[in-house]
Amino acid sequence: MSNDQRTYERYPLSIDIRMTLPDGTEILLESMDISDGGVFLRIKDIEIPDVGTEVKLQIADSASDAEPRPIIPAIIVRRTELGVGLKYLLG
């Protein structure tokens, strides 16, 4: 029996995500998977805030003529050796 309590199905996806911390610091991370309720981001030798920290997420787009991407509020809900799990704060 699994301890997985996720509500939404997760899908593998590798894209660059910009995380903005409460102090305005921006960190560029890579997603590992995504769902309707959140995203898991891979970390590489950087310090990530504690569980419970609210951040802002945005797809990092290198195309200069691209439309601005939406900014999604999220909260860090878990940390592992591989990365951080975030839950979207929508509605």
mmCIF file of N, CA and C in Angstrom:
data_model
loop_
_atom_site.group_PDB
_atom_site.id
_atom_site.type_symbol
_atom_site.label_atom_id
_atom_site.label_comp_id
_atom_site.label_asym_id
_atom_site.label_seq_id
_atom_site.Cartn_x
_atom_site.Cartn_y
_atom_site.Cartn_z
ATOM 1 N N MET A 1 0.841 -1.184 0.000
ATOM 2 C CA MET A 1 0.000 0.000 0.000
ATOM 3 C C MET A 1 0.882 1.242 0.000
ATOM 4 N N SER A 2 0.539 2.214 -0.804
ATOM 5 C CA SER A 2 1.350 3.420 -0.951
ATOM 6 C C SER A 2 0.938 4.486 0.056
ATOM 7 N N ASN A 3 1.916 5.289 0.496
ATOM 8 C CA ASN A 3 1.639 6.442 1.356
ATOM 9 C C ASN A 3 1.382 7.691 0.537
ATOM 10 N N ASP A 4 1.320 7.563 -0.767
ATOM 11 C CA ASP A 4 1.139 8.707 -1.661
ATOM 12 C C ASP A 4 -0.256 9.290 -1.463
ATOM 13 N N GLN A 5 -0.323 10.526 -0.981
ATOM 14 C CA GLN A 5 -1.597 11.174 -0.701
ATOM 15 C C GLN A 5 -1.903 12.281 -1.700
ATOM 16 N N ARG A 6 -1.268 12.255 -2.855
ATOM 17 C CA ARG A 6 -1.475 13.302 -3.843
ATOM 18 C C ARG A 6 -2.873 13.222 -4.439
ATOM 19 N N THR A 7 -3.464 14.373 -4.686
ATOM 20 C CA THR A 7 -4.789 14.459 -5.278
ATOM 21 C C THR A 7 -4.712 14.408 -6.795
ATOM 22 N N TYR A 8 -3.646 14.963 -7.366
ATOM 23 C CA TYR A 8 -3.533 15.116 -8.815
ATOM 24 C C TYR A 8 -2.469 14.191 -9.388
ATOM 25 N N GLU A 9 -2.732 13.705 -10.604
ATOM 26 C CA GLU A 9 -1.751 12.884 -11.295
ATOM 27 C C GLU A 9 -0.568 13.757 -11.700
ATOM 28 N N ARG A 10 0.650 13.204 -11.540
ATOM 29 C CA ARG A 10 1.859 13.947 -11.892
ATOM 30 C C ARG A 10 2.363 13.486 -13.257
ATOM 31 N N TYR A 11 2.951 14.438 -13.977
ATOM 32 C CA TYR A 11 3.484 14.164 -15.308
ATOM 33 C C TYR A 11 4.941 14.607 -15.373
ATOM 34 N N PRO A 12 5.826 13.782 -15.914
ATOM 35 C CA PRO A 12 7.226 14.192 -16.066
ATOM 36 C C PRO A 12 7.307 15.394 -17.001
ATOM 37 N N LEU A 13 8.064 16.400 -16.605
ATOM 38 C CA LEU A 13 8.246 17.586 -17.434
ATOM 39 C C LEU A 13 9.528 18.284 -17.002
ATOM 40 N N SER A 14 10.392 18.536 -17.963
ATOM 41 C CA SER A 14 11.651 19.217 -17.675
ATOM 42 C C SER A 14 11.652 20.570 -18.370
ATOM 43 N N ILE A 15 11.370 21.627 -17.588
ATOM 44 C CA ILE A 15 11.416 23.000 -18.095
ATOM 45 C C ILE A 15 12.077 23.872 -17.034
ATOM 46 N N ASP A 16 12.612 25.010 -17.467
ATOM 47 C CA ASP A 16 13.218 25.945 -16.525
ATOM 48 C C ASP A 16 12.124 26.770 -15.862
ATOM 49 N N ILE A 17 12.218 26.846 -14.532
ATOM 50 C CA ILE A 17 11.258 27.602 -13.724
ATOM 51 C C ILE A 17 12.026 28.625 -12.895
ATOM 52 N N ARG A 18 11.543 29.861 -12.898
ATOM 53 C CA ARG A 18 12.121 30.915 -12.059
ATOM 54 C C ARG A 18 11.326 30.966 -10.761
ATOM 55 N N MET A 19 12.030 30.769 -9.637
ATOM 56 C CA MET A 19 11.420 30.878 -8.316
ATOM 57 C C MET A 19 11.858 32.190 -7.690
ATOM 58 N N THR A 20 10.893 33.002 -7.281
ATOM 59 C CA THR A 20 11.197 34.256 -6.598
ATOM 60 C C THR A 20 10.906 34.075 -5.112
ATOM 61 N N LEU A 21 11.939 34.294 -4.306
ATOM 62 C CA LEU A 21 11.838 34.133 -2.859
ATOM 63 C C LEU A 21 11.194 35.371 -2.237
ATOM 64 N N PRO A 22 10.757 35.280 -0.979
ATOM 65 C CA PRO A 22 10.115 36.423 -0.330
ATOM 66 C C PRO A 22 10.960 37.701 -0.322
ATOM 67 N N ASP A 23 12.298 37.566 -0.317
ATOM 68 C CA ASP A 23 13.159 38.760 -0.297
ATOM 69 C C ASP A 23 13.442 39.303 -1.706
ATOM 70 N N GLY A 24 12.832 38.679 -2.734
ATOM 71 C CA GLY A 24 13.019 39.135 -4.110
ATOM 72 C C GLY A 24 14.110 38.402 -4.873
ATOM 73 N N THR A 25 14.889 37.560 -4.192
ATOM 74 C CA THR A 25 15.926 36.777 -4.859
ATOM 75 C C THR A 25 15.279 35.821 -5.854
ATOM 76 N N GLU A 26 15.845 35.740 -7.060
ATOM 77 C CA GLU A 26 15.341 34.827 -8.079
ATOM 78 C C GLU A 26 16.315 33.668 -8.257
ATOM 79 N N ILE A 27 15.770 32.457 -8.336
ATOM 80 C CA ILE A 27 16.556 31.252 -8.525
ATOM 81 C C ILE A 27 16.005 30.526 -9.744
ATOM 82 N N LEU A 28 16.878 30.097 -10.634
ATOM 83 C CA LEU A 28 16.462 29.338 -11.805
ATOM 84 C C LEU A 28 16.622 27.850 -11.503
ATOM 85 N N LEU A 29 15.517 27.106 -11.605
ATOM 86 C CA LEU A 29 15.496 25.685 -11.304
ATOM 87 C C LEU A 29 14.885 24.922 -12.469
ATOM 88 N N GLU A 30 15.030 23.606 -12.442
ATOM 89 C CA GLU A 30 14.467 22.751 -13.483
ATOM 90 C C GLU A 30 13.369 21.884 -12.880
ATOM 91 N N SER A 31 12.227 21.810 -13.557
ATOM 92 C CA SER A 31 11.148 20.958 -13.060
ATOM 93 C C SER A 31 11.460 19.495 -13.353
ATOM 94 N N MET A 32 10.950 18.633 -12.468
ATOM 95 C CA MET A 32 11.047 17.183 -12.688
ATOM 96 C C MET A 32 9.685 16.627 -13.081
ATOM 97 N N ASP A 33 8.644 17.130 -12.405
ATOM 98 C CA ASP A 33 7.285 16.742 -12.761
ATOM 99 C C ASP A 33 6.325 17.841 -12.341
ATOM 100 N N ILE A 34 5.110 17.745 -12.887
ATOM 101 C CA ILE A 34 4.117 18.796 -12.676
ATOM 102 C C ILE A 34 2.738 18.155 -12.593
ATOM 103 N N SER A 35 1.825 18.819 -11.890
ATOM 104 C CA SER A 35 0.440 18.368 -11.813
ATOM 105 C C SER A 35 -0.452 19.596 -11.753
ATOM 106 N N ASP A 36 -1.764 19.368 -11.692
ATOM 107 C CA ASP A 36 -2.699 20.485 -11.564
ATOM 108 C C ASP A 36 -2.563 21.177 -10.217
ATOM 109 N N GLY A 37 -1.958 20.506 -9.229
ATOM 110 C CA GLY A 37 -1.859 21.076 -7.890
ATOM 111 C C GLY A 37 -0.498 21.583 -7.492
ATOM 112 N N GLY A 38 0.548 21.257 -8.274
ATOM 113 C CA GLY A 38 1.878 21.693 -7.880
ATOM 114 C C GLY A 38 2.957 21.204 -8.827
ATOM 115 N N VAL A 39 4.201 21.371 -8.369
ATOM 116 C CA VAL A 39 5.355 21.030 -9.201
ATOM 117 C C VAL A 39 6.494 20.595 -8.294
ATOM 118 N N PHE A 40 7.359 19.712 -8.810
ATOM 119 C CA PHE A 40 8.570 19.328 -8.095
ATOM 120 C C PHE A 40 9.748 19.877 -8.870
ATOM 121 N N LEU A 41 10.616 20.634 -8.188
ATOM 122 C CA LEU A 41 11.763 21.275 -8.822
ATOM 123 C C LEU A 41 13.057 20.668 -8.320
ATOM 124 N N ARG A 42 13.953 20.369 -9.251
ATOM 125 C CA ARG A 42 15.269 19.814 -8.940
ATOM 126 C C ARG A 42 16.166 20.938 -8.388
ATOM 127 N N ILE A 43 16.947 20.629 -7.353
ATOM 128 C CA ILE A 43 17.881 21.607 -6.807
ATOM 129 C C ILE A 43 19.309 21.156 -7.068
ATOM 130 N N LYS A 44 20.207 22.129 -7.224
ATOM 131 C CA LYS A 44 21.618 21.838 -7.468
ATOM 132 C C LYS A 44 22.469 22.784 -6.631
ATOM 133 N N ASP A 45 22.967 22.302 -5.535
ATOM 134 C CA ASP A 45 23.927 23.058 -4.716
ATOM 135 C C ASP A 45 23.489 24.488 -4.419
ATOM 136 N N ILE A 46 22.208 24.666 -4.131
ATOM 137 C CA ILE A 46 21.724 25.984 -3.724
ATOM 138 C C ILE A 46 20.861 25.819 -2.482
ATOM 139 N N GLU A 47 20.796 26.861 -1.711
ATOM 140 C CA GLU A 47 20.003 26.816 -0.490
ATOM 141 C C GLU A 47 18.568 27.213 -0.808
ATOM 142 N N ILE A 48 17.656 26.352 -0.438
ATOM 143 C CA ILE A 48 16.237 26.565 -0.673
ATOM 144 C C ILE A 48 15.585 26.857 0.678
ATOM 145 N N PRO A 49 14.621 27.774 0.711
ATOM 146 C CA PRO A 49 13.951 28.080 1.982
ATOM 147 C C PRO A 49 13.240 26.865 2.584
ATOM 148 N N ASP A 50 12.835 27.012 3.817
ATOM 149 C CA ASP A 50 12.184 25.944 4.559
ATOM 150 C C ASP A 50 10.783 25.648 4.050
ATOM 151 N N VAL A 51 10.292 24.470 4.412
ATOM 152 C CA VAL A 51 8.899 24.109 4.156
ATOM 153 C C VAL A 51 8.018 25.174 4.800
ATOM 154 N N GLY A 52 6.972 25.576 4.083
ATOM 155 C CA GLY A 52 6.063 26.612 4.575
ATOM 156 C C GLY A 52 6.335 27.983 3.985
ATOM 157 N N THR A 53 7.471 28.143 3.300
ATOM 158 C CA THR A 53 7.812 29.428 2.688
ATOM 159 C C THR A 53 6.988 29.630 1.414
ATOM 160 N N GLU A 54 6.376 30.803 1.292
ATOM 161 C CA GLU A 54 5.625 31.140 0.091
ATOM 162 C C GLU A 54 6.554 31.797 -0.916
ATOM 163 N N VAL A 55 6.451 31.363 -2.163
ATOM 164 C CA VAL A 55 7.296 31.857 -3.248
ATOM 165 C C VAL A 55 6.419 32.156 -4.459
ATOM 166 N N LYS A 56 7.046 32.662 -5.506
ATOM 167 C CA LYS A 56 6.356 32.875 -6.777
ATOM 168 C C LYS A 56 7.103 32.089 -7.844
ATOM 169 N N LEU A 57 6.356 31.441 -8.730
ATOM 170 C CA LEU A 57 6.933 30.630 -9.797
ATOM 171 C C LEU A 57 6.547 31.194 -11.154
ATOM 172 N N GLN A 58 7.470 31.070 -12.098
ATOM 173 C CA GLN A 58 7.208 31.533 -13.456
ATOM 174 C C GLN A 58 8.053 30.703 -14.417
ATOM 175 N N ILE A 59 7.456 30.283 -15.531
ATOM 176 C CA ILE A 59 8.233 29.595 -16.551
ATOM 177 C C ILE A 59 9.269 30.576 -17.065
ATOM 178 N N ALA A 60 10.517 30.137 -17.102
ATOM 179 C CA ALA A 60 11.608 30.991 -17.582
ATOM 180 C C ALA A 60 11.697 30.816 -19.090
ATOM 181 N N ASP A 61 11.465 31.884 -19.819
ATOM 182 C CA ASP A 61 11.451 31.820 -21.278
ATOM 183 C C ASP A 61 12.587 32.670 -21.821
ATOM 184 N N SER A 62 13.416 32.057 -22.648
ATOM 185 C CA SER A 62 14.562 32.787 -23.184
ATOM 186 C C SER A 62 14.226 33.584 -24.434
ATOM 187 N N ALA A 63 13.045 33.369 -24.990
ATOM 188 C CA ALA A 63 12.666 34.095 -26.202
ATOM 189 C C ALA A 63 12.292 35.532 -25.842
ATOM 190 N N SER A 64 12.986 36.476 -26.425
ATOM 191 C CA SER A 64 12.760 37.880 -26.071
ATOM 192 C C SER A 64 11.426 38.404 -26.565
ATOM 193 N N ASP A 65 10.845 37.777 -27.591
ATOM 194 C CA ASP A 65 9.577 38.265 -28.123
ATOM 195 C C ASP A 65 8.372 37.516 -27.551
ATOM 196 N N ALA A 66 8.607 36.656 -26.580
ATOM 197 C CA ALA A 66 7.523 35.867 -25.995
ATOM 198 C C ALA A 66 6.670 36.731 -25.070
ATOM 199 N N GLU A 67 5.410 36.363 -24.974
ATOM 200 C CA GLU A 67 4.510 37.021 -24.021
ATOM 201 C C GLU A 67 4.999 36.742 -22.604
ATOM 202 N N PRO A 68 4.827 37.697 -21.700
ATOM 203 C CA PRO A 68 5.210 37.430 -20.305
ATOM 204 C C PRO A 68 4.431 36.223 -19.776
ATOM 205 N N ARG A 69 5.096 35.373 -19.040
ATOM 206 C CA ARG A 69 4.476 34.179 -18.478
ATOM 207 C C ARG A 69 3.778 34.529 -17.169
ATOM 208 N N PRO A 70 2.668 33.841 -16.865
ATOM 209 C CA PRO A 70 1.970 34.106 -15.594
ATOM 210 C C PRO A 70 2.879 33.818 -14.403
ATOM 211 N N ILE A 71 2.668 34.549 -13.337
ATOM 212 C CA ILE A 71 3.372 34.318 -12.080
ATOM 213 C C ILE A 71 2.405 33.583 -11.162
ATOM 214 N N ILE A 72 2.830 32.430 -10.665
ATOM 215 C CA ILE A 72 1.981 31.562 -9.848
ATOM 216 C C ILE A 72 2.475 31.559 -8.409
ATOM 217 N N PRO A 73 1.631 31.967 -7.457
ATOM 218 C CA PRO A 73 2.035 31.850 -6.054
ATOM 219 C C PRO A 73 2.028 30.381 -5.640
ATOM 220 N N ALA A 74 2.999 30.011 -4.821
ATOM 221 C CA ALA A 74 3.123 28.620 -4.375
ATOM 222 C C ALA A 74 3.748 28.587 -2.985
ATOM 223 N N ILE A 75 3.635 27.427 -2.359
ATOM 224 C CA ILE A 75 4.235 27.227 -1.042
ATOM 225 C C ILE A 75 5.058 25.939 -1.077
ATOM 226 N N ILE A 76 6.226 25.981 -0.444
ATOM 227 C CA ILE A 76 7.075 24.796 -0.360
ATOM 228 C C ILE A 76 6.450 23.839 0.647
ATOM 229 N N VAL A 77 6.129 22.617 0.179
ATOM 230 C CA VAL A 77 5.471 21.649 1.050
ATOM 231 C C VAL A 77 6.366 20.469 1.423
ATOM 232 N N ARG A 78 7.459 20.269 0.679
ATOM 233 C CA ARG A 78 8.415 19.224 1.077
ATOM 234 C C ARG A 78 9.767 19.480 0.437
ATOM 235 N N ARG A 79 10.791 18.944 1.099
ATOM 236 C CA ARG A 79 12.167 19.028 0.606
ATOM 237 C C ARG A 79 12.769 17.645 0.657
ATOM 238 N N THR A 80 13.525 17.299 -0.383
ATOM 239 C CA THR A 80 14.245 16.030 -0.413
ATOM 240 C C THR A 80 15.663 16.313 -0.885
ATOM 241 N N GLU A 81 16.464 15.284 -0.991
ATOM 242 C CA GLU A 81 17.823 15.454 -1.511
ATOM 243 C C GLU A 81 17.798 15.880 -2.979
ATOM 244 N N LEU A 82 16.744 15.502 -3.694
ATOM 245 C CA LEU A 82 16.641 15.834 -5.123
ATOM 246 C C LEU A 82 16.080 17.222 -5.394
ATOM 247 N N GLY A 83 15.208 17.698 -4.505
ATOM 248 C CA GLY A 83 14.593 18.984 -4.796
ATOM 249 C C GLY A 83 13.492 19.351 -3.827
ATOM 250 N N VAL A 84 12.569 20.183 -4.315
ATOM 251 C CA VAL A 84 11.484 20.685 -3.476
ATOM 252 C C VAL A 84 10.138 20.479 -4.174
ATOM 253 N N GLY A 85 9.148 20.127 -3.363
ATOM 254 C CA GLY A 85 7.784 20.025 -3.851
ATOM 255 C C GLY A 85 7.025 21.276 -3.472
ATOM 256 N N LEU A 86 6.321 21.833 -4.423
ATOM 257 C CA LEU A 86 5.555 23.060 -4.187
ATOM 258 C C LEU A 86 4.087 22.860 -4.534
ATOM 259 N N LYS A 87 3.224 23.470 -3.759
ATOM 260 C CA LYS A 87 1.783 23.449 -4.001
ATOM 261 C C LYS A 87 1.369 24.831 -4.472
ATOM 262 N N TYR A 88 0.592 24.881 -5.552
ATOM 263 C CA TYR A 88 0.110 26.159 -6.056
ATOM 264 C C TYR A 88 -0.875 26.758 -5.055
ATOM 265 N N LEU A 89 -0.826 28.076 -4.902
ATOM 266 C CA LEU A 89 -1.760 28.806 -4.029
ATOM 267 C C LEU A 89 -2.718 29.589 -4.930
ATOM 268 N N LEU A 90 -3.657 28.894 -5.501
ATOM 269 C CA LEU A 90 -4.603 29.514 -6.435
ATOM 270 C C LEU A 90 -5.981 29.510 -5.828
ATOM 271 N N GLY A 91 -6.711 30.604 -6.066
ATOM 272 C CA GLY A 91 -8.108 30.675 -5.627
ATOM 273 C C GLY A 91 -8.211 30.760 -4.190
#
